[in-house]
Amino acid sequence: MVVTNEKSVSEAIKYRRSVRVFKNEAIDEQKVKECIQLATLAPTSSNMQLWEFYHIVSPEIIQEIAKASFDQNAAKTAQQIVVVLARKDLWRKRVQSNIAHLKTQYGNKPEADYSKREKFALNYYQKIIPTLYFDFF
Ligand SMILES: Cc1cc2nc3c(=O)[nH]c(=O)nc-3n(C[C@H](O)[C@H](O)[C@H](O)COP(=O)(O)O)c2cc1C
């Protein structure tokens, strides 16, 4: 990814504001995708990443979303919309992928060779997380 003329974090924070009406100007879809990729680097509780991002570019779907957003001008005039979903139901999948990731980091050695710290991290996902994220149904 090549990004030029970027604002510093402080500049970006001072510059940002809520836009209520957008200009009728096309936005580079790739730039929005890059923003979504950066958003996925945000921290999440226990690194569970229980989210999904939907990048909406279809004018018809944007108008449907605008209707569901009380016909707000920001949504009605948006060229693109990113919908962020909380997916608590995906917790088992995320536990599995975090365990698989940890094991790769450990070098796929036999479990008997895991250090105390490594066992603790695995136990966290195998035992503690399932007590926090349980299914209602
Ligand atoms: C959780 C959240 C929900 C918001 N919902 C709306 C909204 O539905 N419509 C809207 O015009 N602005 C919405 N805002 C924007 C706030 O009104 C805005 O951040 C605040 O007035 C300060 O203005 P600024 O963002 O330009 O600094 C929301 C902001 C937050 C954090």
mmCIF file of C-alpha atoms and ligand atoms in Angstrom, residues 13 16-20 69-70 72-74, ligand 1:
data_model
loop_
_atom_site.group_PDB
_atom_site.id
_atom_site.type_symbol
_atom_site.label_atom_id
_atom_site.label_comp_id
_atom_site.label_asym_id
_atom_site.label_seq_id
_atom_site.Cartn_x
_atom_site.Cartn_y
_atom_site.Cartn_z
ATOM 1 C CA ILE A 13 -7.981 14.020 14.944
ATOM 2 C CA ARG A 16 -12.174 15.188 11.550
ATOM 3 C CA ARG A 17 -15.821 16.177 11.904
ATOM 4 C CA SER A 18 -19.198 14.619 11.198
ATOM 5 C CA VAL A 19 -20.292 15.253 7.620
ATOM 6 C CA ARG A 20 -24.080 15.630 7.311
ATOM 7 C CA SER A 69 -31.327 5.327 8.909
ATOM 8 C CA PHE A 70 -34.389 7.586 9.279
ATOM 9 C CA GLN A 72 -30.751 11.088 7.212
ATOM 10 C CA ASN A 73 -29.037 13.243 4.598
ATOM 11 C CA ALA A 74 -25.619 11.827 5.472
HETATM 12 C C1 LIG B 1 -22.455 6.694 18.527
HETATM 13 C C2 LIG B 1 -22.728 7.949 17.707
HETATM 14 C C3 LIG B 1 -23.894 8.037 16.983
HETATM 15 C C4 LIG B 1 -24.163 9.155 16.190
HETATM 16 N N1 LIG B 1 -25.294 9.195 15.436
HETATM 17 C C5 LIG B 1 -25.501 10.236 14.599
HETATM 18 C C6 LIG B 1 -26.641 10.249 13.756
HETATM 19 O O1 LIG B 1 -27.451 9.304 13.744
HETATM 20 N N2 LIG B 1 -26.813 11.294 12.931
HETATM 21 C C7 LIG B 1 -25.927 12.341 12.895
HETATM 22 O O2 LIG B 1 -26.136 13.275 12.106
HETATM 23 N N3 LIG B 1 -24.835 12.355 13.700
HETATM 24 C C8 LIG B 1 -24.598 11.347 14.543
HETATM 25 N N4 LIG B 1 -23.478 11.336 15.368
HETATM 26 C C9 LIG B 1 -22.524 12.470 15.299
HETATM 27 C C10 LIG B 1 -22.582 13.411 16.514
HETATM 28 O O3 LIG B 1 -23.769 14.164 16.503
HETATM 29 C C11 LIG B 1 -21.334 14.316 16.423
HETATM 30 O O4 LIG B 1 -20.194 13.510 16.587
HETATM 31 C C12 LIG B 1 -21.316 15.413 17.456
HETATM 32 O O5 LIG B 1 -22.373 16.324 17.234
HETATM 33 C C13 LIG B 1 -19.983 16.203 17.419
HETATM 34 O O6 LIG B 1 -19.750 16.723 16.127
HETATM 35 P P1 LIG B 1 -18.433 16.379 15.299
HETATM 36 O O7 LIG B 1 -18.404 14.871 15.110
HETATM 37 O O8 LIG B 1 -18.566 17.122 13.993
HETATM 38 O O9 LIG B 1 -17.243 16.824 16.101
HETATM 39 C C14 LIG B 1 -23.225 10.236 16.165
HETATM 40 C C15 LIG B 1 -22.048 10.135 16.906
HETATM 41 C C16 LIG B 1 -21.796 8.999 17.654
HETATM 42 C C17 LIG B 1 -20.496 8.915 18.418
#
